[in-house]
Short mmCIF file of C-alpha atoms in Angstrom, two decimals:
data_model
loop_
_atom_site.label_atom_id
_atom_site.label_comp_id
_atom_site.label_asym_id
_atom_site.label_seq_id
_atom_site.Cartn_x
_atom_site.Cartn_y
_atom_site.Cartn_z
CA MET G 1 -11.67 4.91 -5.74
CA HIS G 2 -12.23 5.51 -9.58
CA ASP G 3 -14.27 8.21 -11.22
CA PRO G 4 -17.26 6.14 -12.61
CA ARG G 5 -17.45 8.44 -15.63
CA LEU G 6 -13.96 7.83 -16.69
CA LEU G 7 -14.46 4.14 -16.28
CA LEU G 8 -17.40 4.38 -18.60
CA ASP G 9 -15.97 6.74 -21.08
CA PRO G 10 -14.74 4.87 -24.26
CA ALA G 11 -11.50 7.13 -24.58
CA THR G 12 -10.48 5.82 -21.20
CA ASP G 13 -10.47 2.11 -22.45
CA ALA G 14 -10.67 1.01 -18.84
CA ALA G 15 -12.15 -2.60 -19.50
CA ALA G 16 -9.18 -3.48 -21.90
CA LYS G 17 -6.77 -2.01 -19.32
CA LEU G 18 -8.56 -3.98 -16.43
CA ARG G 19 -8.59 -7.28 -18.66
CA ARG G 20 -4.54 -6.72 -18.90
CA ARG G 21 -4.66 -7.42 -14.93
CA GLY G 22 -7.19 -10.17 -14.90
CA TYR G 23 -10.16 -7.95 -14.02
CA VAL G 24 -13.53 -8.20 -15.81
CA LEU G 25 -15.20 -4.81 -15.47
CA ASP G 26 -19.04 -5.09 -15.61
CA THR G 27 -19.80 -2.01 -17.40
CA ASP G 28 -23.31 -2.80 -18.06
CA ARG G 29 -24.04 -2.78 -14.20
CA LEU G 30 -21.79 0.13 -13.68
CA GLY G 31 -23.44 2.17 -16.29
CA LYS G 32 -26.85 1.28 -14.90
CA LEU G 33 -25.93 2.41 -11.47
CA VAL G 34 -24.42 5.71 -12.83
CA SER G 35 -27.70 6.22 -14.94
CA ARG G 36 -30.25 5.27 -11.94
CA ARG G 37 -28.11 7.49 -9.71
CA SER G 38 -28.38 10.52 -11.94
CA GLU G 39 -32.30 9.80 -12.33
CA VAL G 40 -32.99 9.41 -8.86
CA ILE G 41 -30.94 12.98 -7.60
CA SER G 42 -32.95 14.77 -10.74
CA GLN G 43 -36.30 13.23 -9.38
CA GLY G 44 -35.52 14.28 -5.68
CA ASP G 45 -34.41 17.64 -6.92
CA GLN G 46 -38.03 18.04 -8.80
CA ALA G 47 -39.87 16.57 -5.89
CA ARG G 48 -38.39 19.07 -3.73
CA ALA G 49 -39.05 22.00 -5.70
CA GLN G 50 -42.62 20.85 -6.04
CA SER G 51 -42.75 20.31 -2.09
CA LYS G 52 -41.60 23.61 -1.58
CA LYS G 53 -44.05 25.20 -4.15
CA ALA G 54 -46.93 23.11 -2.22
CA ALA G 55 -46.02 24.30 1.08
CA SER G 56 -46.23 27.94 -0.41
CA ASP G 57 -49.54 27.19 -2.00
CA VAL G 58 -50.86 25.74 1.31
CA GLN G 59 -49.78 29.18 3.20
CA ALA G 60 -51.40 31.32 0.60
CA ALA G 61 -54.64 29.28 0.35
CA ALA G 62 -54.94 29.48 4.22
CA ARG G 63 -54.37 33.25 3.97
CA ARG G 64 -57.45 33.33 1.64
CA GLY G 65 -59.63 31.27 3.81
CA GLU G 66 -59.85 28.62 1.67
CA ASP G 67 -60.20 24.81 2.11
CA ILE G 68 -56.20 23.34 2.59
CA THR G 69 -57.40 19.75 3.24
CA GLY G 70 -56.37 18.67 -0.50
CA LEU G 71 -53.42 20.98 -0.74
CA ARG G 72 -52.03 19.65 2.51
CA GLU G 73 -52.24 15.97 1.64
CA GLU G 74 -50.68 16.56 -1.71
CA ALA G 75 -47.78 18.28 0.45
CA ARG G 76 -47.72 15.30 2.78
CA GLN G 77 -47.36 12.77 -0.37
CA LEU G 78 -44.59 14.69 -1.85
CA LYS G 79 -42.80 14.72 1.66
CA VAL G 80 -43.10 10.98 1.39
CA ARG G 81 -41.80 10.71 -1.80
CA ILE G 82 -38.75 12.83 -0.91
CA GLY G 83 -38.13 10.50 1.52
CA GLU G 84 -38.30 7.34 -0.74
CA LEU G 85 -36.14 8.96 -3.36
CA GLU G 86 -33.34 9.78 -0.77
CA GLU G 87 -33.48 6.31 0.72
CA GLU G 88 -33.38 4.83 -3.04
CA GLN G 89 -30.31 7.24 -3.79
CA ARG G 90 -28.56 5.91 -0.64
CA GLU G 91 -29.38 2.26 -1.77
CA VAL G 92 -27.89 2.87 -5.13
CA GLU G 93 -24.72 4.96 -4.12
CA THR G 94 -23.87 2.21 -1.55
CA GLU G 95 -24.00 -0.41 -4.40
CA LEU G 96 -22.18 1.91 -6.74
CA ASN G 97 -19.54 2.67 -3.98
CA GLU G 98 -19.05 -1.16 -3.30
CA LEU G 99 -18.72 -1.74 -6.86
CA LEU G 100 -16.14 0.89 -7.52
CA LEU G 101 -14.09 -0.01 -4.16
CA GLY G 102 -13.46 -3.60 -5.57
CA ILE G 103 -12.18 -2.22 -8.82
CA PRO G 104 -8.41 -2.14 -8.96
CA ASN G 105 -5.88 0.55 -10.46
CA LEU G 106 -5.86 0.76 -14.36
CA PRO G 107 -2.14 -0.50 -15.06
CA LEU G 108 -0.06 1.87 -17.36
CA ASP G 109 0.46 1.14 -20.92
CA GLU G 110 4.04 0.82 -20.95
CA LEU G 111 3.76 -2.51 -18.36
CA PRO G 112 4.60 -5.87 -19.96
CA ASP G 113 1.75 -8.41 -20.41
CA GLY G 114 1.33 -11.26 -18.25
CA ALA G 115 0.39 -12.18 -14.80
CA THR G 116 3.34 -13.75 -12.98
CA GLU G 117 6.83 -12.40 -12.45
CA GLU G 118 8.25 -14.66 -15.17
CA PHE G 119 6.94 -11.95 -17.67
CA ALA G 120 8.52 -9.13 -15.61
CA GLU G 121 10.85 -6.91 -17.53
CA GLU G 122 14.42 -6.66 -16.04
CA VAL G 123 15.50 -2.96 -15.75
CA ARG G 124 18.78 -3.51 -14.45
CA LYS G 125 21.36 -5.34 -11.87
CA TRP G 126 23.45 -3.96 -9.66
CA GLY G 127 26.59 -5.74 -7.90
CA THR G 128 27.84 -9.35 -8.20
CA PRO G 129 26.59 -12.26 -6.71
CA PRO G 130 29.04 -13.85 -4.10
CA GLU G 131 30.74 -16.95 -5.08
CA PHE G 132 31.86 -19.18 -2.37
CA ASP G 133 34.69 -22.13 -2.30
CA PHE G 134 32.71 -23.66 0.32
CA GLU G 135 29.27 -24.75 0.70
CA PRO G 136 27.07 -21.67 1.91
CA LEU G 137 24.53 -21.95 4.64
CA ASP G 138 21.05 -20.37 4.60
CA HIS G 139 20.24 -17.49 7.00
CA VAL G 140 18.36 -20.12 9.37
CA ASP G 141 21.49 -22.41 9.73
CA LEU G 142 23.54 -19.41 10.11
CA GLY G 143 21.64 -17.55 12.95
CA GLU G 144 20.72 -20.81 14.74
CA ARG G 145 24.49 -22.00 14.86
CA ALA G 146 25.44 -18.56 16.11
CA GLY G 147 22.58 -18.60 18.77
CA PHE G 148 21.26 -15.29 17.53
CA LEU G 149 18.04 -16.39 15.61
CA ASP G 150 15.75 -18.56 17.72
CA LEU G 151 12.63 -19.84 15.53
CA GLY G 152 11.71 -22.67 17.97
CA ARG G 153 11.10 -20.41 20.73
CA ALA G 154 9.27 -17.96 18.54
CA THR G 155 6.88 -20.86 17.71
CA LYS G 156 6.52 -21.79 21.33
CA LEU G 157 5.31 -18.04 22.12
CA SER G 158 3.22 -17.44 18.97
CA GLY G 159 3.15 -20.19 16.42
CA PRO G 160 4.97 -20.59 13.19
CA ARG G 161 6.19 -17.61 10.82
CA PHE G 162 7.55 -15.47 14.10
CA ALA G 163 11.19 -14.90 15.14
CA VAL G 164 13.06 -14.29 18.21
CA PHE G 165 16.57 -12.57 17.88
CA LYS G 166 18.84 -12.14 20.68
CA ASN G 167 22.58 -10.81 21.17
CA ALA G 168 24.06 -9.88 18.04
CA GLY G 169 20.75 -10.50 15.77
CA ALA G 170 18.58 -8.09 17.81
CA ARG G 171 21.53 -5.41 17.51
CA LEU G 172 21.82 -5.99 13.80
CA GLU G 173 17.90 -5.51 13.54
CA ARG G 174 18.06 -2.09 15.42
CA ALA G 175 21.09 -0.88 13.57
CA LEU G 176 19.62 -1.60 10.07
CA ALA G 177 16.65 0.15 11.25
CA ALA G 178 18.51 3.22 12.36
CA PHE G 179 20.89 3.14 9.01
CA PHE G 180 18.13 3.16 6.88
CA LEU G 181 16.04 5.87 8.58
CA ASP G 182 19.20 8.10 8.58
CA ILE G 183 19.66 7.67 4.98
CA HIS G 184 16.16 8.58 3.98
CA THR G 185 15.93 11.46 6.47
CA ARG G 186 19.36 13.09 6.40
CA GLU G 187 19.95 12.29 2.77
CA HIS G 188 16.53 11.90 0.53
CA GLY G 189 14.56 14.71 2.64
CA TYR G 190 12.04 12.44 4.26
CA THR G 191 10.29 13.25 7.42
CA GLU G 192 10.15 10.83 10.08
CA PHE G 193 6.94 9.59 11.61
CA SER G 194 6.13 7.32 14.65
CA LEU G 195 2.84 6.14 14.09
CA PRO G 196 0.03 3.67 15.47
CA THR G 197 -0.04 0.20 14.16
CA LEU G 198 -3.81 -0.20 14.74
CA VAL G 199 -5.89 1.57 12.38
CA THR G 200 -9.75 1.68 11.38
CA ARG G 201 -11.56 0.18 8.59
CA GLN G 202 -11.88 3.70 6.83
CA THR G 203 -7.94 3.77 6.86
CA MET G 204 -7.74 0.55 5.52
CA THR G 205 -9.99 1.21 2.76
CA GLY G 206 -8.48 4.57 2.01
CA THR G 207 -5.17 2.66 0.65
CA GLY G 208 -6.86 -0.32 -0.78
CA GLN G 209 -6.51 -2.80 1.48
CA LEU G 210 -10.19 -3.08 2.25
CA PRO G 211 -12.75 -4.40 1.11
CA LYS G 212 -11.00 -6.84 -1.04
CA PHE G 213 -8.17 -8.31 1.64
CA GLU G 214 -10.05 -8.35 4.55
CA GLU G 215 -9.45 -12.19 5.00
CA ASP G 216 -5.71 -11.44 4.56
CA LEU G 217 -5.56 -9.22 7.66
CA PHE G 218 -5.04 -9.43 11.10
CA ARG G 219 -8.26 -8.00 13.08
CA THR G 220 -8.84 -6.87 16.53
CA GLY G 221 -11.33 -5.24 18.71
CA VAL G 222 -12.61 -4.51 22.21
CA ALA G 223 -16.37 -4.25 22.54
CA GLU G 224 -17.76 -2.45 19.69
CA ARG G 225 -14.60 -0.70 18.49
CA GLU G 226 -12.76 -2.71 15.35
CA LEU G 227 -9.14 -2.26 14.14
CA PHE G 228 -6.87 -3.63 12.22
CA LEU G 229 -2.99 -4.12 12.40
CA ILE G 230 -1.23 -2.66 9.67
CA PRO G 231 0.44 -4.60 6.99
CA THR G 232 2.66 -1.88 6.14
CA ALA G 233 3.52 1.98 7.20
CA GLU G 234 1.96 2.96 3.77
CA VAL G 235 -1.49 2.71 5.45
CA PRO G 236 -1.15 5.17 8.25
CA LEU G 237 1.35 7.35 6.31
CA VAL G 238 -0.99 8.11 3.41
CA ASN G 239 -4.00 8.51 5.69
CA LEU G 240 -2.44 11.04 7.48
CA HIS G 241 -3.91 13.49 4.98
CA ALA G 242 -7.16 11.83 4.25
CA GLY G 243 -10.29 14.17 4.02
CA GLU G 244 -7.58 17.12 3.43
CA ILE G 245 -6.66 19.55 1.04
CA LEU G 246 -2.89 19.84 0.39
CA PRO G 247 -1.05 23.13 -0.71
CA LEU G 248 0.15 22.26 -4.26
CA GLU G 249 2.93 24.65 -3.49
CA GLU G 250 4.09 22.48 -0.56
CA LEU G 251 4.67 19.30 -2.57
CA PRO G 252 6.39 16.88 -2.92
CA LEU G 253 5.87 15.43 0.80
CA ARG G 254 8.23 13.03 1.42
CA TYR G 255 7.29 10.71 4.62
CA THR G 256 9.06 7.65 6.33
CA ALA G 257 8.37 5.46 9.11
CA HIS G 258 9.62 2.37 11.06
CA THR G 259 6.97 -0.12 12.07
CA PRO G 260 5.95 -3.54 12.62
CA CYS G 261 4.06 -5.11 9.77
CA PHE G 262 1.29 -7.92 10.13
CA ARG G 263 0.68 -10.30 7.47
CA SER G 264 -1.28 -13.48 7.15
CA GLU G 265 1.07 -14.52 4.13
CA ALA G 266 -1.86 -16.95 2.91
CA GLY G 267 -0.83 -19.27 0.14
CA SER G 268 2.63 -19.16 0.78
CA TYR G 269 4.43 -22.48 0.83
CA GLY G 270 7.77 -24.59 0.56
CA ARG G 271 10.91 -22.56 0.88
CA ASP G 272 9.09 -19.35 1.59
CA THR G 273 7.82 -20.72 4.83
CA ARG G 274 11.65 -21.28 6.21
CA GLY G 275 13.02 -18.78 8.26
CA LEU G 276 12.63 -15.11 7.70
CA ILE G 277 11.20 -14.74 4.12
CA ARG G 278 7.56 -14.68 4.93
CA GLN G 279 6.71 -13.79 8.49
CA HIS G 280 3.41 -13.02 9.88
CA GLU G 281 5.25 -10.12 11.81
CA PHE G 282 8.05 -8.38 10.48
CA SER G 283 9.39 -4.55 10.76
CA LYS G 284 10.21 -2.33 7.70
CA VAL G 285 11.05 1.27 6.81
CA GLU G 286 8.55 2.59 4.45
CA LEU G 287 8.72 5.59 2.20
CA VAL G 288 5.71 7.44 1.05
CA GLN G 289 5.31 10.65 -1.22
CA PHE G 290 2.76 12.82 -2.16
CA VAL G 291 3.46 14.40 -5.63
CA GLU G 292 1.32 16.46 -8.18
CA ALA G 293 -0.65 14.04 -10.40
CA GLU G 294 1.35 14.75 -13.56
CA LYS G 295 4.63 14.23 -11.71
CA SER G 296 3.95 11.06 -10.46
CA ARG G 297 5.98 8.82 -12.96
CA GLU G 298 8.86 10.99 -12.49
CA ALA G 299 8.79 10.55 -8.74
CA LEU G 300 8.40 6.90 -9.14
CA GLU G 301 12.11 6.76 -10.36
CA GLU G 302 13.17 8.90 -7.46
CA ILE G 303 11.77 7.05 -4.78
CA LEU G 304 13.03 3.66 -6.58
CA SER G 305 16.51 4.97 -6.27
CA HIS G 306 15.69 5.83 -2.53
CA ALA G 307 14.83 2.52 -2.07
CA GLU G 308 18.02 0.97 -3.70
CA THR G 309 20.49 3.14 -1.90
CA PRO G 310 20.91 1.31 1.23
CA LEU G 311 21.30 -1.85 -0.71
CA GLN G 312 24.33 -0.38 -2.73
CA ARG G 313 25.63 1.01 0.81
CA LEU G 314 25.55 -2.49 2.23
CA GLY G 315 27.33 -3.85 -1.08
CA LEU G 316 24.44 -6.38 -1.69
CA ALA G 317 23.77 -7.46 -5.13
CA TYR G 318 20.31 -7.05 -6.39
CA ARG G 319 18.30 -6.43 -9.54
CA VAL G 320 15.25 -4.20 -10.47
CA ILE G 321 12.26 -5.54 -12.67
CA LYS G 322 9.11 -4.00 -13.86
CA LEU G 323 6.38 -5.98 -13.01
CA PRO G 324 3.77 -7.13 -15.61
CA ALA G 325 0.42 -5.86 -15.62
CA GLY G 326 -1.29 -8.89 -14.22
CA ASP G 327 1.28 -8.94 -11.08
CA ILE G 328 1.15 -5.38 -9.69
CA GLY G 329 -0.79 -4.67 -6.55
CA PHE G 330 -4.36 -3.75 -6.40
CA SER G 331 -3.85 0.07 -5.58
CA ALA G 332 -1.05 0.39 -8.19
CA GLN G 333 -0.70 1.64 -11.81
CA ILE G 334 3.03 0.43 -12.25
CA THR G 335 5.33 -1.20 -10.05
CA TYR G 336 9.21 -1.90 -9.85
CA ASP G 337 10.54 -4.82 -7.39
CA VAL G 338 14.03 -4.76 -6.18
CA GLU G 339 15.25 -8.39 -5.78
CA VAL G 340 18.18 -9.09 -3.57
CA TRP G 341 20.38 -12.01 -4.57
CA MET G 342 19.83 -15.14 -2.01
CA PRO G 343 23.03 -17.40 -2.15
CA SER G 344 20.94 -20.42 -0.47
CA GLN G 345 18.21 -20.26 -3.32
CA GLN G 346 20.85 -19.18 -5.87
CA THR G 347 18.25 -16.49 -7.26
CA TYR G 348 16.90 -12.99 -6.83
CA ARG G 349 14.07 -12.47 -4.42
CA GLU G 350 11.63 -9.30 -3.73
CA ILE G 351 13.04 -7.30 -0.97
CA SER G 352 11.22 -3.79 -2.16
CA SER G 353 8.21 -2.96 -4.34
CA ALA G 354 8.09 0.77 -5.55
CA SER G 355 4.62 1.65 -6.72
CA ASP G 356 3.18 4.81 -8.32
CA THR G 357 -0.85 4.47 -7.30
CA GLY G 358 -1.56 7.80 -9.51
CA VAL G 359 -4.65 9.41 -7.92
CA PHE G 360 -6.18 6.07 -6.93
CA GLN G 361 -5.27 6.16 -2.94
CA ALA G 362 -5.93 9.90 -3.09
CA ARG G 363 -9.32 9.52 -4.40
CA ARG G 364 -10.25 6.91 -2.06
CA ALA G 365 -8.91 8.76 1.03
CA ASN G 366 -10.36 12.02 -0.51
CA ILE G 367 -6.95 13.68 -0.59
CA ARG G 368 -7.05 16.63 -2.78
CA GLY G 369 -4.81 19.59 -4.04
CA LYS G 370 -5.08 23.26 -4.31
CA GLY G 371 -2.79 25.91 -5.55
CA LYS G 372 -2.35 29.55 -4.69
CA ASP G 373 -4.32 30.52 -7.27
CA GLY G 374 -7.36 28.54 -5.89
CA LYS G 375 -7.35 26.29 -8.73
CA ARG G 376 -7.81 22.61 -7.70
CA GLY G 377 -5.17 19.86 -8.57
CA ALA G 378 -4.95 16.15 -8.35
CA VAL G 379 -2.52 14.62 -5.84
CA ALA G 380 -0.75 11.39 -6.41
CA THR G 381 0.84 8.72 -3.78
CA LEU G 382 3.84 6.56 -4.25
CA ASN G 383 5.46 4.27 -1.84
CA ALA G 384 8.19 1.67 -1.42
CA SER G 385 10.10 -0.47 1.11
CA GLY G 386 13.11 1.12 2.16
CA LEU G 387 13.66 -1.54 3.55
CA PRO G 388 12.35 -4.59 5.09
CA ILE G 389 14.36 -5.28 7.94
CA GLY G 390 14.22 -9.23 8.10
CA ARG G 391 14.73 -9.55 4.53
CA THR G 392 17.90 -7.34 4.23
CA LEU G 393 19.20 -9.38 7.23
CA VAL G 394 18.68 -12.56 5.34
CA ALA G 395 20.52 -11.16 2.37
CA LEU G 396 23.38 -9.46 4.52
CA LEU G 397 23.82 -12.92 6.54
CA GLU G 398 23.97 -15.00 3.37
CA GLN G 399 25.96 -12.95 1.10
CA ASN G 400 28.70 -12.06 3.72
CA GLN G 401 29.18 -15.40 5.30
CA GLN G 402 32.98 -16.62 5.42
CA ALA G 403 34.46 -19.83 5.10
CA ASP G 404 35.60 -19.90 8.80
CA GLY G 405 31.82 -19.97 9.49
CA SER G 406 31.76 -16.05 10.66
CA ILE G 407 29.72 -13.39 8.94
CA ARG G 408 31.29 -9.96 8.08
CA ILE G 409 29.37 -6.79 8.48
CA PRO G 410 29.59 -4.22 5.64
CA GLU G 411 31.58 -1.11 6.65
CA ALA G 412 28.91 1.20 6.31
CA LEU G 413 26.95 -0.64 8.99
CA VAL G 414 29.61 -1.06 11.44
CA PRO G 415 29.09 2.55 13.23
CA TYR G 416 25.30 1.43 13.75
CA THR G 417 26.42 -2.18 15.18
CA GLY G 418 29.45 -1.41 16.98
CA PHE G 419 31.02 -4.66 15.62
CA GLU G 420 32.73 -5.98 12.33
CA LYS G 421 32.14 -9.40 12.47
CA ILE G 422 29.65 -12.15 13.89
CA ASN G 423 31.85 -15.33 14.71
CA LYS G 424 30.85 -18.92 14.22
CA ASP G 425 30.17 -19.18 17.89
CA GLY G 426 27.85 -16.01 17.96
CA THR G 427 30.51 -13.74 19.64
CA ILE G 428 31.23 -10.28 18.33
CA SER G 429 34.50 -8.69 17.16
#
């Protein structure tokens, strides 16, 4: 959550920055709420001081044997006034917090203008998209022909946008998750967590999913208890330290987890609704870092490289783009998208987003830093997909299909799968 003083400071130029991402900041309303809160707090402090003096006056008059009826009434009225001011303060702070919780992060100046991916800046490409001397199939046709992907039975179980894998498909899913986690924990220094996938409203608010995106989330509850299904492991990983003070000398902290993720995918249509590109439930390995605020931009380049490493080991062609200001996520101040080549669509599609949220999430989740010298320091959070299992599987199947109908398994993944090839009939070898 933003510091309202910074939003109102002309030097911050917050209104102009937010306009770049399509958000109009109501500075008049914000200014009036901040001003009224200060006034009410000041009036409350004055009333409490007067109340303390009135109580003292009542006691002194009583000791002198004087009539204290008037003084008692004055003291009573001051207590009523204090209660009224405290209630008004709560109301003003509630309205102010609701306004602040709906304001997205400020985009960095380096981002290109624009509201869609067409305005993104290409940073680099890696690998060469495969060329085929036959008509390549998409991942749905490949998986269903070989019998390891069953979308029909998934629909029977849960409705559209779910998947059932079996045999080689299920083993590939398990292998990819282990492969990603081993890279990130053994080589990149991440600590692995096993996490709840049901979290509280407060937890969702800490990372910015609530209140703005409530309609896009899956929610459940028993009796009076309300819980949300996580859209990404970023949510519980960041909130592990909600309300805590982190020793700055222990930063950076690098965390990872493999979890299911749940998303409504509202607004998806066309080619995205076929197969595994946009599912209501999918699994993903997530990367999160906590760093000193002034080091977050440098850390973004690092976490981006960590997300790219598994793609390079698998030999999957991809590119990296810097998103325009109007296309970054609510909590981000800058985002790189990693897009993997999809032969069936003859284009690059997003497989990972690496974002620097600055201090935005840390402020919302009340995560602070403190050095050995006792001085306070701001903490920044970063996140990246490292990687989603389903979309990686799509790219792997499509980029590695062979003329005989088989699918080659990348050499780096073979120790995890236990097989080198999925044959056209679904057998492995």
